[in-house]
PDB file of C-alpha atoms in Angstrom:
ATOM      1  CA  MET V   1     -25.682 -56.265 -68.678  1.00  0.00           C
ATOM      2  CA  LYS V   2     -27.626 -58.031 -65.900  1.00  0.00           C
ATOM      3  CA  THR V   3     -24.436 -59.629 -64.597  1.00  0.00           C
ATOM      4  CA  MET V   4     -22.774 -56.225 -64.441  1.00  0.00           C
ATOM      5  CA  GLU V   5     -25.832 -54.739 -62.695  1.00  0.00           C
ATOM      6  CA  LYS V   6     -25.790 -57.502 -60.106  1.00  0.00           C
ATOM      7  CA  LYS V   7     -22.078 -56.961 -59.412  1.00  0.00           C
ATOM      8  CA  ASN V   8     -22.697 -53.244 -58.969  1.00  0.00           C
ATOM      9  CA  VAL V   9     -25.575 -53.843 -56.557  1.00  0.00           C
ATOM     10  CA  LEU V  10     -23.567 -56.426 -54.614  1.00  0.00           C
ATOM     11  CA  ALA V  11     -20.803 -53.878 -54.201  1.00  0.00           C
ATOM     12  CA  ALA V  12     -23.336 -51.217 -53.221  1.00  0.00           C
ATOM     13  CA  VAL V  13     -25.162 -53.238 -50.529  1.00  0.00           C
ATOM     14  CA  ALA V  14     -21.810 -54.041 -48.940  1.00  0.00           C
ATOM     15  CA  THR V  15     -21.142 -50.364 -48.283  1.00  0.00           C
ATOM     16  CA  ASN V  16     -24.533 -48.620 -48.284  1.00  0.00           C
ATOM     17  CA  ASP V  17     -27.384 -49.461 -45.871  1.00  0.00           C
ATOM     18  CA  TRP V  18     -30.006 -48.175 -48.320  1.00  0.00           C
ATOM     19  CA  ALA V  19     -28.657 -49.750 -51.473  1.00  0.00           C
ATOM     20  CA  LEU V  20     -31.215 -52.581 -51.553  1.00  0.00           C
ATOM     21  CA  TRP V  21     -34.012 -50.004 -51.558  1.00  0.00           C
ATOM     22  CA  TYR V  22     -32.677 -48.584 -54.844  1.00  0.00           C
ATOM     23  CA  ALA V  23     -32.212 -52.011 -56.444  1.00  0.00           C
ATOM     24  CA  SER V  24     -34.615 -53.328 -59.068  1.00  0.00           C
ATOM     25  CA  ARG V  25     -37.431 -55.639 -57.976  1.00  0.00           C
ATOM     26  CA  GLU V  26     -35.643 -58.458 -59.682  1.00  0.00           C
ATOM     27  CA  LEU V  27     -32.508 -57.929 -57.589  1.00  0.00           C
ATOM     28  CA  GLN V  28     -34.548 -57.388 -54.430  1.00  0.00           C
ATOM     29  CA  ASN V  29     -35.606 -60.962 -55.042  1.00  0.00           C
ATOM     30  CA  ASP V  30     -32.028 -62.177 -55.530  1.00  0.00           C
ATOM     31  CA  LYS V  31     -31.031 -64.198 -52.458  1.00  0.00           C
ATOM     32  CA  GLU V  32     -27.306 -63.524 -52.797  1.00  0.00           C
ATOM     33  CA  ILE V  33     -27.887 -59.778 -52.889  1.00  0.00           C
ATOM     34  CA  VAL V  34     -30.413 -59.803 -50.069  1.00  0.00           C
ATOM     35  CA  MET V  35     -28.095 -61.862 -47.853  1.00  0.00           C
ATOM     36  CA  ALA V  36     -25.224 -59.462 -48.587  1.00  0.00           C
ATOM     37  CA  ALA V  37     -27.450 -56.499 -47.717  1.00  0.00           C
ATOM     38  CA  ILE V  38     -28.533 -58.108 -44.450  1.00  0.00           C
ATOM     39  CA  GLU V  39     -24.937 -58.841 -43.548  1.00  0.00           C
ATOM     40  CA  ARG V  40     -24.289 -55.113 -43.445  1.00  0.00           C
ATOM     41  CA  HIS V  41     -27.733 -53.871 -42.369  1.00  0.00           C
ATOM     42  CA  PRO V  42     -30.205 -56.496 -41.020  1.00  0.00           C
ATOM     43  CA  LEU V  43     -33.186 -54.166 -41.379  1.00  0.00           C
ATOM     44  CA  ALA V  44     -32.531 -54.003 -45.123  1.00  0.00           C
ATOM     45  CA  ILE V  45     -34.812 -57.042 -45.233  1.00  0.00           C
ATOM     46  CA  GLN V  46     -37.701 -54.563 -45.311  1.00  0.00           C
ATOM     47  CA  TRP V  47     -36.783 -53.802 -48.948  1.00  0.00           C
ATOM     48  CA  ALA V  48     -36.462 -57.424 -49.979  1.00  0.00           C
ATOM     49  CA  SER V  49     -39.169 -59.123 -52.005  1.00  0.00           C
ATOM     50  CA  ASN V  50     -42.032 -60.939 -50.298  1.00  0.00           C
ATOM     51  CA  GLU V  51     -40.459 -64.178 -51.417  1.00  0.00           C
ATOM     52  CA  MET V  52     -37.231 -63.311 -49.581  1.00  0.00           C
ATOM     53  CA  LYS V  53     -39.185 -62.247 -46.497  1.00  0.00           C
ATOM     54  CA  ASN V  54     -40.629 -65.735 -46.472  1.00  0.00           C
ATOM     55  CA  ASP V  55     -37.247 -67.411 -46.936  1.00  0.00           C
ATOM     56  CA  GLU V  56     -36.297 -69.021 -43.612  1.00  0.00           C
ATOM     57  CA  GLU V  57     -32.533 -68.729 -44.158  1.00  0.00           C
ATOM     58  CA  VAL V  58     -32.774 -65.042 -45.069  1.00  0.00           C
ATOM     59  CA  VAL V  59     -35.052 -64.130 -42.170  1.00  0.00           C
ATOM     60  CA  LEU V  60     -33.026 -66.152 -39.671  1.00  0.00           C
ATOM     61  CA  ALA V  61     -29.881 -64.306 -40.752  1.00  0.00           C
ATOM     62  CA  ALA V  62     -31.639 -60.972 -40.270  1.00  0.00           C
ATOM     63  CA  VAL V  63     -33.263 -61.610 -36.873  1.00  0.00           C
ATOM     64  CA  THR V  64     -30.092 -63.160 -35.481  1.00  0.00           C
ATOM     65  CA  LYS V  65     -28.356 -59.828 -36.097  1.00  0.00           C
ATOM     66  CA  CYS V  66     -31.304 -57.610 -35.174  1.00  0.00           C
ATOM     67  CA  GLY V  67     -34.444 -58.860 -33.448  1.00  0.00           C
ATOM     68  CA  ARG V  68     -36.493 -55.986 -34.874  1.00  0.00           C
ATOM     69  CA  ALA V  69     -36.103 -57.533 -38.319  1.00  0.00           C
ATOM     70  CA  LEU V  70     -38.878 -59.933 -37.299  1.00  0.00           C
ATOM     71  CA  GLU V  71     -41.296 -57.085 -38.011  1.00  0.00           C
ATOM     72  CA  HIS V  72     -40.553 -57.457 -41.735  1.00  0.00           C
ATOM     73  CA  ALA V  73     -40.727 -61.261 -41.908  1.00  0.00           C
ATOM     74  CA  SER V  74     -43.694 -62.980 -43.497  1.00  0.00           C
ATOM     75  CA  LEU V  75     -46.643 -63.876 -41.262  1.00  0.00           C
ATOM     76  CA  GLU V  76     -45.724 -67.499 -41.711  1.00  0.00           C
ATOM     77  CA  LEU V  77     -42.220 -66.991 -40.308  1.00  0.00           C
ATOM     78  CA  GLN V  78     -43.464 -64.715 -37.519  1.00  0.00           C
ATOM     79  CA  ASN V  79     -45.239 -67.833 -36.365  1.00  0.00           C
ATOM     80  CA  LYS V  80     -42.201 -70.113 -36.577  1.00  0.00           C
ATOM     81  CA  LYS V  81     -40.698 -70.930 -33.177  1.00  0.00           C
ATOM     82  CA  GLU V  82     -37.060 -71.113 -34.315  1.00  0.00           C
ATOM     83  CA  ILE V  83     -37.273 -67.702 -35.997  1.00  0.00           C
ATOM     84  CA  VAL V  84     -39.077 -66.044 -33.089  1.00  0.00           C
ATOM     85  CA  MET V  85     -36.653 -67.478 -30.516  1.00  0.00           C
ATOM     86  CA  ALA V  86     -33.664 -66.225 -32.516  1.00  0.00           C
ATOM     87  CA  ALA V  87     -35.214 -62.750 -32.691  1.00  0.00           C
ATOM     88  CA  ILE V  88     -36.066 -62.662 -28.987  1.00  0.00           C
ATOM     89  CA  GLY V  89     -32.585 -63.918 -28.183  1.00  0.00           C
ATOM     90  CA  ASN V  90     -31.164 -60.842 -29.874  1.00  0.00           C
ATOM     91  CA  GLU V  91     -33.820 -58.430 -28.631  1.00  0.00           C
ATOM     92  CA  PRO V  92     -36.499 -59.549 -26.100  1.00  0.00           C
ATOM     93  CA  SER V  93     -38.971 -56.903 -27.295  1.00  0.00           C
ATOM     94  CA  ALA V  94     -39.028 -58.643 -30.686  1.00  0.00           C
ATOM     95  CA  ILE V  95     -41.825 -60.818 -29.343  1.00  0.00           C
ATOM     96  CA  THR V  96     -43.982 -57.782 -30.150  1.00  0.00           C
ATOM     97  CA  TRP V  97     -43.757 -58.795 -33.809  1.00  0.00           C
ATOM     98  CA  ALA V  98     -44.274 -62.486 -33.285  1.00  0.00           C
ATOM     99  CA  SER V  99     -47.646 -63.875 -34.247  1.00  0.00           C
ATOM    100  CA  ASP V 100     -50.393 -63.752 -31.616  1.00  0.00           C
ATOM    101  CA  GLU V 101     -50.287 -67.514 -31.588  1.00  0.00           C
ATOM    102  CA  MET V 102     -46.566 -67.571 -30.795  1.00  0.00           C
ATOM    103  CA  SER V 103     -46.847 -64.915 -28.056  1.00  0.00           C
ATOM    104  CA  SER V 104     -49.828 -66.583 -26.414  1.00  0.00           C
ATOM    105  CA  PHE V 105     -48.017 -69.936 -26.651  1.00  0.00           C
ATOM    106  CA  TRP V 106     -45.618 -68.853 -23.876  1.00  0.00           C
ATOM    107  CA  LEU V 107     -48.255 -67.092 -21.818  1.00  0.00           C
ATOM    108  CA  GLN V 108     -50.636 -70.043 -21.856  1.00  0.00           C
ATOM    109  CA  LYS V 109     -47.859 -72.492 -20.983  1.00  0.00           C
ATOM    110  CA  ILE V 110     -46.780 -70.360 -18.026  1.00  0.00           C
ATOM    111  CA  LYS V 111     -50.340 -69.903 -16.749  1.00  0.00           C
ATOM    112  CA  ALA V 112     -50.872 -73.659 -16.905  1.00  0.00           C
ATOM    113  CA  ASP V 113     -47.557 -74.600 -15.295  1.00  0.00           C
ATOM    114  CA  ILE V 114     -45.251 -72.053 -13.675  1.00  0.00           C
ATOM    115  CA  SER V 115     -42.321 -74.488 -13.862  1.00  0.00           C
ATOM    116  CA  PHE V 116     -42.379 -73.861 -17.603  1.00  0.00           C
ATOM    117  CA  PHE V 117     -41.187 -70.330 -16.886  1.00  0.00           C
ATOM    118  CA  LYS V 118     -38.412 -71.613 -14.641  1.00  0.00           C
ATOM    119  CA  ASP V 119     -37.076 -73.804 -17.438  1.00  0.00           C
ATOM    120  CA  ALA V 120     -37.699 -71.310 -20.248  1.00  0.00           C
ATOM    121  CA  PRO V 121     -34.766 -69.806 -22.199  1.00  0.00           C
ATOM    122  CA  ASN V 122     -33.315 -66.621 -20.737  1.00  0.00           C
ATOM    123  CA  GLN V 123     -34.780 -64.501 -23.551  1.00  0.00           C
ATOM    124  CA  ILE V 124     -38.262 -65.534 -22.381  1.00  0.00           C
ATOM    125  CA  ARG V 125     -37.428 -64.916 -18.703  1.00  0.00           C
ATOM    126  CA  ASN V 126     -36.092 -61.532 -19.797  1.00  0.00           C
ATOM    127  CA  HIS V 127     -39.357 -60.519 -21.475  1.00  0.00           C
ATOM    128  CA  LYS V 128     -41.250 -58.086 -19.254  1.00  0.00           C
ATOM    129  CA  LYS V 129     -44.808 -59.004 -20.256  1.00  0.00           C
ATOM    130  CA  ILE V 130     -44.157 -62.721 -19.915  1.00  0.00           C
ATOM    131  CA  ALA V 131     -42.316 -62.210 -16.608  1.00  0.00           C
ATOM    132  CA  MET V 132     -45.255 -60.218 -15.223  1.00  0.00           C
ATOM    133  CA  THR V 133     -47.671 -62.948 -16.271  1.00  0.00           C
ATOM    134  CA  ALA V 134     -45.496 -65.505 -14.492  1.00  0.00           C
ATOM    135  CA  ILE V 135     -45.257 -63.382 -11.312  1.00  0.00           C
ATOM    136  CA  LYS V 136     -49.013 -62.795 -11.329  1.00  0.00           C
ATOM    137  CA  THR V 137     -49.583 -66.530 -11.691  1.00  0.00           C
ATOM    138  CA  ASP V 138     -47.126 -67.336  -8.909  1.00  0.00           C
ATOM    139  CA  SER V 139     -45.201 -64.680  -6.968  1.00  0.00           C
ATOM    140  CA  GLN V 140     -42.305 -67.132  -6.582  1.00  0.00           C
ATOM    141  CA  ALA V 141     -41.611 -66.716 -10.301  1.00  0.00           C
ATOM    142  CA  ILE V 142     -39.555 -63.616  -9.417  1.00  0.00           C
ATOM    143  CA  LYS V 143     -36.788 -66.068  -8.492  1.00  0.00           C
ATOM    144  CA  PHE V 144     -36.446 -67.054 -12.131  1.00  0.00           C
ATOM    145  CA  VAL V 145     -36.704 -63.774 -14.018  1.00  0.00           C
ATOM    146  CA  SER V 146     -33.494 -62.587 -15.664  1.00  0.00           C
ATOM    147  CA  ALA V 147     -30.908 -60.593 -13.720  1.00  0.00           C
ATOM    148  CA  GLU V 148     -31.774 -57.617 -15.922  1.00  0.00           C
ATOM    149  CA  LEU V 149     -35.440 -57.672 -14.891  1.00  0.00           C
ATOM    150  CA  LYS V 150     -34.564 -58.152 -11.228  1.00  0.00           C
ATOM    151  CA  ASN V 151     -32.971 -54.736 -11.567  1.00  0.00           C
ATOM    152  CA  ASP V 152     -36.017 -53.224 -13.314  1.00  0.00           C
ATOM    153  CA  ARG V 153     -38.133 -50.900 -11.114  1.00  0.00           C
ATOM    154  CA  GLU V 154     -41.415 -51.740 -12.868  1.00  0.00           C
ATOM    155  CA  ILE V 155     -40.879 -55.463 -12.303  1.00  0.00           C
ATOM    156  CA  ALA V 156     -39.650 -54.848  -8.753  1.00  0.00           C
ATOM    157  CA  LEU V 157     -42.765 -52.819  -7.874  1.00  0.00           C
ATOM    158  CA  PHE V 158     -45.066 -55.330  -9.545  1.00  0.00           C
ATOM    159  CA  ALA V 159     -43.462 -58.263  -7.704  1.00  0.00           C
ATOM    160  CA  THR V 160     -43.355 -56.658  -4.263  1.00  0.00           C
ATOM    161  CA  THR V 161     -46.969 -55.526  -4.634  1.00  0.00           C
ATOM    162  CA  GLN V 162     -47.909 -59.144  -5.302  1.00  0.00           C
ATOM    163  CA  ASP V 163     -45.745 -60.452  -2.471  1.00  0.00           C
ATOM    164  CA  PRO V 164     -43.564 -58.269  -0.202  1.00  0.00           C
ATOM    165  CA  ASN V 165     -41.161 -61.188   0.301  1.00  0.00           C
ATOM    166  CA  SER V 166     -40.249 -60.922  -3.369  1.00  0.00           C
ATOM    167  CA  ILE V 167     -37.866 -58.123  -2.450  1.00  0.00           C
ATOM    168  CA  LYS V 168     -35.228 -60.613  -1.317  1.00  0.00           C
ATOM    169  CA  TYR V 169     -34.855 -61.870  -4.890  1.00  0.00           C
ATOM    170  CA  LEU V 170     -34.349 -58.436  -6.436  1.00  0.00           C
ATOM    171  CA  SER V 171     -31.053 -56.766  -7.284  1.00  0.00           C
ATOM    172  CA  GLU V 172     -29.185 -54.955  -4.523  1.00  0.00           C
ATOM    173  CA  ARG V 173     -30.110 -51.644  -6.141  1.00  0.00           C
ATOM    174  CA  MET V 174     -33.826 -52.451  -6.076  1.00  0.00           C
ATOM    175  CA  LYS V 175     -33.608 -53.657  -2.474  1.00  0.00           C
ATOM    176  CA  ARG V 176     -32.545 -50.132  -1.511  1.00  0.00           C
ATOM    177  CA  ASP V 177     -35.050 -48.360  -3.772  1.00  0.00           C
ATOM    178  CA  LYS V 178     -37.466 -46.193  -1.767  1.00  0.00           C
ATOM    179  CA  GLU V 179     -40.523 -46.916  -3.958  1.00  0.00           C
ATOM    180  CA  VAL V 180     -39.860 -50.649  -3.839  1.00  0.00           C
ATOM    181  CA  LEU V 181     -39.387 -50.585  -0.066  1.00  0.00           C
ATOM    182  CA  ILE V 182     -42.674 -48.712   0.314  1.00  0.00           C
ATOM    183  CA  ALA V 183     -44.464 -51.235  -1.931  1.00  0.00           C
ATOM    184  CA  ALA V 184     -43.055 -54.049   0.201  1.00  0.00           C
ATOM    185  CA  GLY V 185     -44.185 -52.284   3.397  1.00  0.00           C
ATOM    186  CA  MET V 186     -40.617 -52.016   4.609  1.00  0.00           C
ATOM    187  CA  PHE V 187     -40.214 -48.262   4.510  1.00  0.00           C
ATOM    188  CA  ASP V 188     -41.282 -46.076   7.433  1.00  0.00           C
ATOM    189  CA  VAL V 189     -42.157 -42.680   5.989  1.00  0.00           C
ATOM    190  CA  ASN V 190     -42.587 -41.213   9.474  1.00  0.00           C
ATOM    191  CA  HIS V 191     -39.149 -42.466  10.448  1.00  0.00           C
ATOM    192  CA  GLU V 192     -37.679 -40.817   7.351  1.00  0.00           C
ATOM    193  CA  GLU V 193     -39.330 -37.519   8.239  1.00  0.00           C
ATOM    194  CA  SER V 194     -38.025 -37.800  11.798  1.00  0.00           C
ATOM    195  CA  CYS V 195     -34.521 -38.431  10.469  1.00  0.00           C
ATOM    196  CA  LYS V 196     -34.789 -35.428   8.177  1.00  0.00           C
ATOM    197  CA  ARG V 197     -35.911 -33.211  11.069  1.00  0.00           C
ATOM    198  CA  MET V 198     -33.088 -34.483  13.246  1.00  0.00           C
ATOM    199  CA  MET V 199     -30.582 -33.842  10.460  1.00  0.00           C
ATOM    200  CA  LYS V 200     -31.990 -30.333  10.009  1.00  0.00           C
ATOM    201  CA  ILE V 201     -31.747 -29.616  13.754  1.00  0.00           C
ATOM    202  CA  ASP V 202     -28.242 -31.058  13.839  1.00  0.00           C
ATOM    203  CA  THR V 203     -27.185 -28.948  10.849  1.00  0.00           C
ATOM    204  CA  THR V 204     -28.711 -25.820  12.415  1.00  0.00           C
ATOM    205  CA  ALA V 205     -26.933 -26.549  15.710  1.00  0.00           C
ATOM    206  CA  LYS V 206     -23.620 -26.907  13.915  1.00  0.00           C
ATOM    207  CA  LYS V 207     -24.175 -23.563  12.190  1.00  0.00           C
ATOM    208  CA  ILE V 208     -24.923 -21.900  15.537  1.00  0.00           C
ATOM    209  CA  VAL V 209     -21.799 -23.405  17.093  1.00  0.00           C
ATOM    210  CA  LEU V 210     -19.653 -22.303  14.157  1.00  0.00           C
ATOM    211  CA  SER V 211     -21.221 -18.837  14.230  1.00  0.00           C
ATOM    212  CA  THR V 212     -20.585 -18.551  17.989  1.00  0.00           C
ATOM    213  CA  ARG V 213     -16.995 -19.677  17.607  1.00  0.00           C
ATOM    214  CA  PHE V 214     -16.453 -17.225  14.790  1.00  0.00           C
ATOM    215  CA  SER V 215     -17.893 -14.378  16.935  1.00  0.00           C
ATOM    216  CA  LEU V 216     -15.693 -15.334  19.886  1.00  0.00           C
ATOM    217  CA  ASP V 217     -12.648 -15.377  17.628  1.00  0.00           C
ATOM    218  CA  GLU V 218     -13.505 -11.907  16.358  1.00  0.00           C
ATOM    219  CA  SER V 219     -13.936 -10.657  19.931  1.00  0.00           C
ATOM    220  CA  SER V 220     -10.601 -12.118  20.934  1.00  0.00           C
ATOM    221  CA  LEU V 221      -8.912 -10.383  18.027  1.00  0.00           C
ATOM    222  CA  SER V 222     -10.514  -7.015  18.781  1.00  0.00           C
ATOM    223  CA  GLU V 223      -9.477  -7.239  22.448  1.00  0.00           C
ATOM    224  CA  ALA V 224      -5.930  -8.024  21.389  1.00  0.00           C
TER     225      ALA V 224
END
């Protein structure tokens, strides 16, 4: 009977994201079933037994597919570097669910030696909080943040506020962003207003010219 039940659950978790939630506690503790459930739906780990949530192979499989799965790992594994790095590699925000010790590990290293940030894996250089800490420690750290963050307005504003020269390391889009240019002291608001007034005058002049031409045309037609 148990063998038949296991086969049924294995078949169910392969096609239904919620199937592990309906399984018995015994089968929620069955590694084969849990791994099959994670294969289809990584967040199904939340319905696995505590023992499975503390199984390194199971958790690694889950976080590799979905970084958010780290939220459901045991406290012990949330503090394991290999697991945390795999989760962050899939989803940088997963560091939110890493242990305080693991999060502060990177921050303390960067504060002590900014070159640590330069040589850090891309998933660390792509983490906004860590990137901001690095930039605050040394404005030159903007050189090493991920391409994605160089195109992020919050990071761009933070960096240029720290050091206006940081703008040269940002994405082309951020280099043209009005708010970023203002933060870097490279945007003349008065000049913009002058340009707007000139454009308005020019547009008005064109309307007057067109209106005059149209009136002259009408007069020519009426005379004819």
